[in-house]
């Protein structure tokens, strides 16, 4: 009978230790799940932040491309304007030369008429 009591006491002690071990394992599992959940939330927050930065970068890149296209168009227009300016300057120079020749001819004609 004493052996049975000793066995029962021993089993109760083993069961108590097992219950404590199960409780500790549950606590560790709960803590691990909490850490995993926080890690997942952090990962999700980082993913969202990364997407926002990528969108921002894409908008800036698009703006830079548009600016480059506008700059190229401006350079093309500037060259066309410069060419037109040179053409106008050449025309003005031609007219000035013709005016000088006409003035000289008129002076010569005036001298003949006077003399």
GROMACS .gro file of N, CA and C in nm:
model
  345
    1UNK      N    1   0.083  -0.120   0.000
    1UNK     CA    2   0.000   0.000   0.000
    1UNK      C    3   0.087   0.126   0.000
    2UNK      N    4   0.196   0.122   0.072
    2UNK     CA    5   0.289   0.235   0.076
    2UNK      C    6   0.351   0.257  -0.063
    3UNK      N    7   0.380   0.150  -0.131
    3UNK     CA    8   0.439   0.161  -0.265
    3UNK      C    9   0.341   0.229  -0.359
    4UNK      N   10   0.212   0.194  -0.345
    4UNK     CA   11   0.111   0.257  -0.430
    4UNK      C   12   0.102   0.407  -0.401
    5UNK      N   13   0.107   0.443  -0.274
    5UNK     CA   14   0.102   0.585  -0.236
    5UNK      C   15   0.225   0.658  -0.289
    6UNK      N   16   0.338   0.595  -0.278
    6UNK     CA   17   0.461   0.656  -0.330
    6UNK      C   18   0.451   0.675  -0.482
    7UNK      N   19   0.397   0.573  -0.549
    7UNK     CA   20   0.379   0.583  -0.694
    7UNK      C   21   0.281   0.694  -0.730
    8UNK      N   22   0.170   0.703  -0.656
    8UNK     CA   23   0.069   0.807  -0.680
    8UNK      C   24   0.132   0.943  -0.655
    9UNK      N   25   0.205   0.957  -0.544
    9UNK     CA   26   0.270   1.086  -0.515
    9UNK      C   27   0.370   1.122  -0.625
   10UNK      N   28   0.441   1.021  -0.667
   10UNK     CA   29   0.540   1.043  -0.774
   10UNK      C   30   0.472   1.084  -0.904
   11UNK      N   31   0.360   1.015  -0.935
   11UNK     CA   32   0.284   1.050  -1.055
   11UNK      C   33   0.225   1.190  -1.045
   12UNK      N   34   0.175   1.225  -0.924
   12UNK     CA   35   0.122   1.360  -0.905
   12UNK      C   36   0.232   1.465  -0.926
   13UNK      N   37   0.349   1.435  -0.872
   13UNK     CA   38   0.463   1.526  -0.891
   13UNK      C   39   0.501   1.538  -1.038
   14UNK      N   40   0.502   1.422  -1.106
   14UNK     CA   41   0.534   1.424  -1.250
   14UNK      C   42   0.428   1.503  -1.328
   15UNK      N   43   0.300   1.483  -1.291
   15UNK     CA   44   0.191   1.554  -1.359
   15UNK      C   45   0.201   1.705  -1.333
   16UNK      N   46   0.235   1.741  -1.211
   16UNK     CA   47   0.250   1.883  -1.177
   16UNK      C   48   0.364   1.945  -1.257
   17UNK      N   49   0.476   1.873  -1.265
   17UNK     CA   50   0.588   1.922  -1.345
   17UNK      C   51   0.549   1.933  -1.493
   18UNK      N   52   0.477   1.833  -1.543
   18UNK     CA   53   0.431   1.836  -1.683
   18UNK      C   54   0.337   1.954  -1.706
   19UNK      N   55   0.246   1.977  -1.611
   19UNK     CA   56   0.155   2.093  -1.624
   19UNK      C   57   0.234   2.223  -1.625
   20UNK      N   58   0.335   2.232  -1.540
   20UNK     CA   59   0.420   2.352  -1.537
   20UNK      C   60   0.496   2.367  -1.669
   21UNK      N   61   0.546   2.253  -1.720
   21UNK     CA   62   0.617   2.256  -1.849
   21UNK      C   63   0.523   2.298  -1.962
   22UNK      N   64   0.401   2.244  -1.959
   22UNK     CA   65   0.301   2.280  -2.062
   22UNK      C   66   0.269   2.428  -2.052
   23UNK      N   67   0.252   2.477  -1.929
   23UNK     CA   68   0.222   2.620  -1.909
   23UNK      C   69   0.338   2.706  -1.958
   24UNK      N   70   0.460   2.667  -1.929
   24UNK     CA   71   0.577   2.743  -1.975
   24UNK      C   72   0.585   2.739  -2.128
   25UNK      N   73   0.557   2.621  -2.187
   25UNK     CA   74   0.559   2.610  -2.333
   25UNK      C   75   0.451   2.697  -2.395
   26UNK      N   76   0.332   2.700  -2.331
   26UNK     CA   77   0.224   2.788  -2.381
   26UNK      C   78   0.267   2.934  -2.375
   27UNK      N   79   0.329   2.974  -2.264
   27UNK     CA   80   0.375   3.112  -2.250
   27UNK      C   81   0.479   3.146  -2.357
   28UNK      N   82   0.573   3.053  -2.377
   28UNK     CA   83   0.675   3.075  -2.480
   28UNK      C   84   0.611   3.083  -2.619
   29UNK      N   85   0.513   2.995  -2.644
   29UNK     CA   86   0.445   2.996  -2.773
   29UNK      C   87   0.368   3.126  -2.792
   30UNK      N   88   0.300   3.171  -2.687
   30UNK     CA   89   0.225   3.298  -2.695
   30UNK      C   90   0.320   3.414  -2.722
   31UNK      N   91   0.433   3.414  -2.652
   31UNK     CA   92   0.533   3.520  -2.673
   31UNK      C   93   0.589   3.513  -2.815
   32UNK      N   94   0.616   3.392  -2.863
   32UNK     CA   95   0.668   3.377  -2.999
   32UNK      C   96   0.566   3.424  -3.103
   33UNK      N   97   0.439   3.391  -3.080
   33UNK     CA   98   0.333   3.437  -3.172
   33UNK      C   99   0.325   3.589  -3.170
   34UNK      N  100   0.336   3.647  -3.052
   34UNK     CA  101   0.334   3.793  -3.041
   34UNK      C  102   0.450   3.855  -3.116
   35UNK      N  103   0.569   3.799  -3.100
   35UNK     CA  104   0.686   3.850  -3.172
   35UNK      C  105   0.667   3.835  -3.323
   36UNK      N  106   0.614   3.720  -3.363
   36UNK     CA  107   0.591   3.697  -3.505
   36UNK      C  108   0.490   3.797  -3.560
   37UNK      N  109   0.384   3.821  -3.482
   37UNK     CA  110   0.281   3.918  -3.525
   37UNK      C  111   0.342   4.058  -3.538
   38UNK      N  112   0.425   4.097  -3.437
   38UNK     CA  113   0.488   4.229  -3.445
   38UNK      C  114   0.584   4.236  -3.563
   39UNK      N  115   0.658   4.126  -3.587
   39UNK     CA  116   0.751   4.122  -3.700
   39UNK      C  117   0.674   4.135  -3.831
   40UNK      N  118   0.562   4.065  -3.839
   40UNK     CA  119   0.478   4.073  -3.960
   40UNK      C  120   0.423   4.214  -3.978
   41UNK      N  121   0.379   4.277  -3.869
   41UNK     CA  122   0.329   4.415  -3.877
   41UNK      C  123   0.440   4.509  -3.921
   42UNK      N  124   0.561   4.488  -3.863
   42UNK     CA  125   0.675   4.572  -3.903
   42UNK      C  126   0.707   4.552  -4.051
   43UNK      N  127   0.704   4.426  -4.095
   43UNK     CA  128   0.731   4.395  -4.236
   43UNK      C  129   0.627   4.461  -4.326
   44UNK      N  130   0.499   4.453  -4.284
   44UNK     CA  131   0.393   4.516  -4.362
   44UNK      C  132   0.411   4.667  -4.367
   45UNK      N  133   0.447   4.726  -4.254
   45UNK     CA  134   0.470   4.871  -4.250
   45UNK      C  135   0.588   4.909  -4.340
   46UNK      N  136   0.693   4.828  -4.335
   46UNK     CA  137   0.808   4.855  -4.421
   46UNK      C  138   0.772   4.838  -4.568
   47UNK      N  139   0.690   4.739  -4.599
   47UNK     CA  140   0.647   4.719  -4.738
   47UNK      C  141   0.567   4.838  -4.788
   48UNK      N  142   0.479   4.888  -4.702
   48UNK     CA  143   0.399   5.006  -4.739
   48UNK      C  144   0.489   5.126  -4.759
   49UNK      N  145   0.584   5.146  -4.667
   49UNK     CA  146   0.677   5.258  -4.679
   49UNK      C  147   0.760   5.245  -4.806
   50UNK      N  148   0.803   5.122  -4.836
   50UNK     CA  149   0.881   5.099  -4.957
   50UNK      C  150   0.799   5.128  -5.082
   51UNK      N  151   0.673   5.087  -5.084
   51UNK     CA  152   0.586   5.115  -5.197
   51UNK      C  153   0.569   5.266  -5.216
   52UNK      N  154   0.552   5.338  -5.104
   52UNK     CA  155   0.537   5.484  -5.112
   52UNK      C  156   0.664   5.547  -5.169
   53UNK      N  157   0.780   5.501  -5.122
   53UNK     CA  158   0.906   5.554  -5.173
   53UNK      C  159   0.923   5.521  -5.322
   54UNK      N  160   0.882   5.400  -5.361
   54UNK     CA  161   0.891   5.360  -5.502
   54UNK      C  162   0.800   5.448  -5.587
   55UNK      N  163   0.679   5.475  -5.537
   55UNK     CA  164   0.587   5.563  -5.609
   55UNK      C  165   0.646   5.704  -5.621
   56UNK      N  166   0.704   5.751  -5.511
   56UNK     CA  167   0.766   5.884  -5.511
   56UNK      C  168   0.881   5.887  -5.613
   57UNK      N  169   0.964   5.783  -5.612
   57UNK     CA  170   1.076   5.774  -5.708
   57UNK      C  171   1.022   5.772  -5.850
   58UNK      N  172   0.917   5.693  -5.875
   58UNK     CA  173   0.860   5.684  -6.010
   58UNK      C  174   0.806   5.819  -6.056
   59UNK      N  175   0.740   5.892  -5.964
   59UNK     CA  176   0.689   6.026  -6.001
   59UNK      C  177   0.805   6.121  -6.032
   60UNK      N  178   0.910   6.117  -5.950
   60UNK     CA  179   1.026   6.203  -5.974
   60UNK      C  180   1.094   6.166  -6.106
   61UNK      N  181   1.105   6.037  -6.135
   61UNK     CA  182   1.166   5.992  -6.259
   61UNK      C  183   1.083   6.039  -6.377
   62UNK      N  184   0.950   6.028  -6.367
   62UNK     CA  185   0.861   6.074  -6.475
   62UNK      C  186   0.876   6.224  -6.494
   63UNK      N  187   0.883   6.299  -6.382
   63UNK     CA  188   0.902   6.444  -6.392
   63UNK      C  189   1.035   6.476  -6.461
   64UNK      N  190   1.139   6.402  -6.425
   64UNK     CA  191   1.271   6.425  -6.486
   64UNK      C  192   1.266   6.396  -6.636
   65UNK      N  193   1.196   6.289  -6.674
   65UNK     CA  194   1.183   6.257  -6.817
   65UNK      C  195   1.106   6.367  -6.890
   66UNK      N  196   0.998   6.414  -6.828
   66UNK     CA  197   0.920   6.522  -6.889
   66UNK      C  198   1.004   6.648  -6.901
   67UNK      N  199   1.081   6.678  -6.796
   67UNK     CA  200   1.167   6.796  -6.800
   67UNK      C  201   1.270   6.782  -6.911
   68UNK      N  202   1.327   6.662  -6.924
   68UNK     CA  203   1.427   6.640  -7.029
   68UNK      C  204   1.364   6.657  -7.167
   69UNK      N  205   1.242   6.606  -7.184
   69UNK     CA  206   1.173   6.621  -7.312
   69UNK      C  207   1.144   6.769  -7.340
   70UNK      N  208   1.098   6.841  -7.237
   70UNK     CA  209   1.071   6.984  -7.253
   70UNK      C  210   1.200   7.060  -7.281
   71UNK      N  211   1.308   7.020  -7.215
   71UNK     CA  212   1.436   7.084  -7.237
   71UNK      C  213   1.484   7.063  -7.380
   72UNK      N  214   1.465   6.941  -7.431
   72UNK     CA  215   1.504   6.911  -7.570
   72UNK      C  216   1.419   6.994  -7.667
   73UNK      N  217   1.289   7.004  -7.636
   73UNK     CA  218   1.200   7.084  -7.721
   73UNK      C  219   1.242   7.231  -7.716
   74UNK      N  220   1.277   7.280  -7.597
   74UNK     CA  221   1.322   7.418  -7.582
   74UNK      C  222   1.451   7.441  -7.661
   75UNK      N  223   1.544   7.345  -7.654
   75UNK     CA  224   1.671   7.358  -7.729
   75UNK      C  225   1.644   7.362  -7.879
   76UNK      N  226   1.550   7.280  -7.923
   76UNK     CA  227   1.513   7.279  -8.065
   76UNK      C  228   1.452   7.412  -8.106
   77UNK      N  229   1.362   7.464  -8.022
   77UNK     CA  230   1.300   7.593  -8.051
   77UNK      C  231   1.404   7.704  -8.045
   78UNK      N  232   1.496   7.696  -7.951
   78UNK     CA  233   1.601   7.796  -7.938
   78UNK      C  234   1.689   7.798  -8.063
   79UNK      N  235   1.722   7.680  -8.114
   79UNK     CA  236   1.802   7.672  -8.237
   79UNK      C  237   1.726   7.732  -8.354
   80UNK      N  238   1.597   7.700  -8.365
   80UNK     CA  239   1.515   7.755  -8.474
   80UNK      C  240   1.509   7.907  -8.462
   81UNK      N  241   1.494   7.957  -8.342
   81UNK     CA  242   1.489   8.102  -8.320
   81UNK      C  243   1.623   8.166  -8.356
   82UNK      N  244   1.733   8.101  -8.318
   82UNK     CA  245   1.866   8.151  -8.351
   82UNK      C  246   1.885   8.155  -8.503
   83UNK      N  247   1.842   8.048  -8.571
   83UNK     CA  248   1.852   8.045  -8.717
   83UNK      C  249   1.770   8.157  -8.781
   84UNK      N  250   1.650   8.179  -8.725
   84UNK     CA  251   1.566   8.288  -8.778
   84UNK      C  252   1.633   8.423  -8.754
   85UNK      N  253   1.695   8.438  -8.637
   85UNK     CA  254   1.764   8.563  -8.605
   85UNK      C  255   1.877   8.588  -8.704
   86UNK      N  256   1.956   8.484  -8.732
   86UNK     CA  257   2.065   8.498  -8.830
   86UNK      C  258   2.009   8.534  -8.966
   87UNK      N  259   1.900   8.472  -9.005
   87UNK     CA  260   1.839   8.499  -9.134
   87UNK      C  261   1.791   8.645  -9.141
   88UNK      N  262   1.729   8.692  -9.033
   88UNK     CA  263   1.682   8.831  -9.027
   88UNK      C  264   1.800   8.926  -9.032
   89UNK      N  265   1.907   8.893  -8.956
   89UNK     CA  266   2.027   8.978  -8.958
   89UNK      C  267   2.086   8.985  -9.098
   90UNK      N  268   2.088   8.871  -9.169
   90UNK     CA  269   2.139   8.871  -9.307
   90UNK      C  270   2.050   8.958  -9.396
   91UNK      N  271   1.919   8.947  -9.380
   91UNK     CA  272   1.827   9.028  -9.460
   91UNK      C  273   1.845   9.176  -9.431
   92UNK      N  274   1.860   9.209  -9.302
   92UNK     CA  275   1.880   9.350  -9.264
   92UNK      C  276   2.010   9.401  -9.324
   93UNK      N  277   2.115   9.318  -9.319
   93UNK     CA  278   2.243   9.358  -9.377
   93UNK      C  279   2.230   9.382  -9.527
   94UNK      N  280   2.157   9.292  -9.596
   94UNK     CA  281   2.133   9.309  -9.739
   94UNK      C  282   2.058   9.440  -9.766
   95UNK      N  283   1.954   9.467  -9.687
   95UNK     CA  284   1.877   9.591  -9.705
   95UNK      C  285   1.964   9.713  -9.677
   96UNK      N  286   2.050   9.705  -9.574
   96UNK     CA  287   2.138   9.817  -9.544
   96UNK      C  288   2.233   9.843  -9.661
   97UNK      N  289   2.285   9.735  -9.718
   97UNK     CA  290   2.374   9.749  -9.833
   97UNK      C  291   2.298   9.813  -9.950
   98UNK      N  292   2.177   9.765  -9.975
   98UNK     CA  293   2.096   9.822 -10.085
   98UNK      C  294   2.062   9.968 -10.058
   99UNK      N  295   2.034  10.000  -9.930
   99UNK     CA  296   2.004  10.138  -9.895
   99UNK      C  297   2.127  10.226  -9.917
  100UNK      N  298   2.244  10.176  -9.878
  100UNK     CA  299   2.368  10.252  -9.900
  100UNK      C  300   2.390  10.275 -10.049
  101UNK      N  301   2.366  10.171 -10.129
  101UNK     CA  302   2.385  10.185 -10.274
  101UNK      C  303   2.284  10.284 -10.332
  102UNK      N  304   2.159  10.276 -10.282
  102UNK     CA  305   2.056  10.368 -10.329
  102UNK      C  306   2.089  10.511 -10.288
  103UNK      N  307   2.138  10.529 -10.165
  103UNK     CA  308   2.177  10.662 -10.118
  103UNK      C  309   2.291  10.716 -10.205
  104UNK      N  310   2.388  10.634 -10.234
  104UNK     CA  311   2.499  10.675 -10.317
  104UNK      C  312   2.450  10.714 -10.458
  105UNK      N  313   2.359  10.632 -10.512
  105UNK     CA  314   2.303  10.662 -10.645
  105UNK      C  315   2.225  10.792 -10.643
  106UNK      N  316   2.150  10.814 -10.538
  106UNK     CA  317   2.072  10.938 -10.528
  106UNK      C  318   2.163  11.060 -10.516
  107UNK      N  319   2.272  11.046 -10.441
  107UNK     CA  320   2.366  11.158 -10.429
  107UNK      C  321   2.431  11.186 -10.563
  108UNK      N  322   2.468  11.080 -10.635
  108UNK     CA  323   2.528  11.099 -10.767
  108UNK      C  324   2.429  11.166 -10.861
  109UNK      N  325   2.305  11.123 -10.856
  109UNK     CA  326   2.203  11.182 -10.942
  109UNK      C  327   2.180  11.328 -10.906
  110UNK      N  328   2.185  11.357 -10.774
  110UNK     CA  329   2.164  11.495 -10.730
  110UNK      C  330   2.278  11.584 -10.780
  111UNK      N  331   2.401  11.535 -10.777
  111UNK     CA  332   2.517  11.612 -10.826
  111UNK      C  333   2.504  11.638 -10.974
  112UNK      N  334   2.460  11.538 -11.049
  112UNK     CA  335   2.444  11.557 -11.196
  112UNK      C  336   2.337  11.662 -11.225
  113UNK      N  337   2.230  11.651 -11.147
  113UNK     CA  338   2.121  11.747 -11.171
  113UNK      C  339   2.164  11.889 -11.133
  114UNK      N  340   2.248  11.904 -11.035
  114UNK     CA  341   2.296  12.036 -10.994
  114UNK      C  342   2.400  12.089 -11.094
  115UNK      N  343   2.474  12.002 -11.144
  115UNK     CA  344   2.589  12.046 -11.224
  115UNK      C  345   2.569  12.047 -11.368
   0.00000   0.00000   0.00000
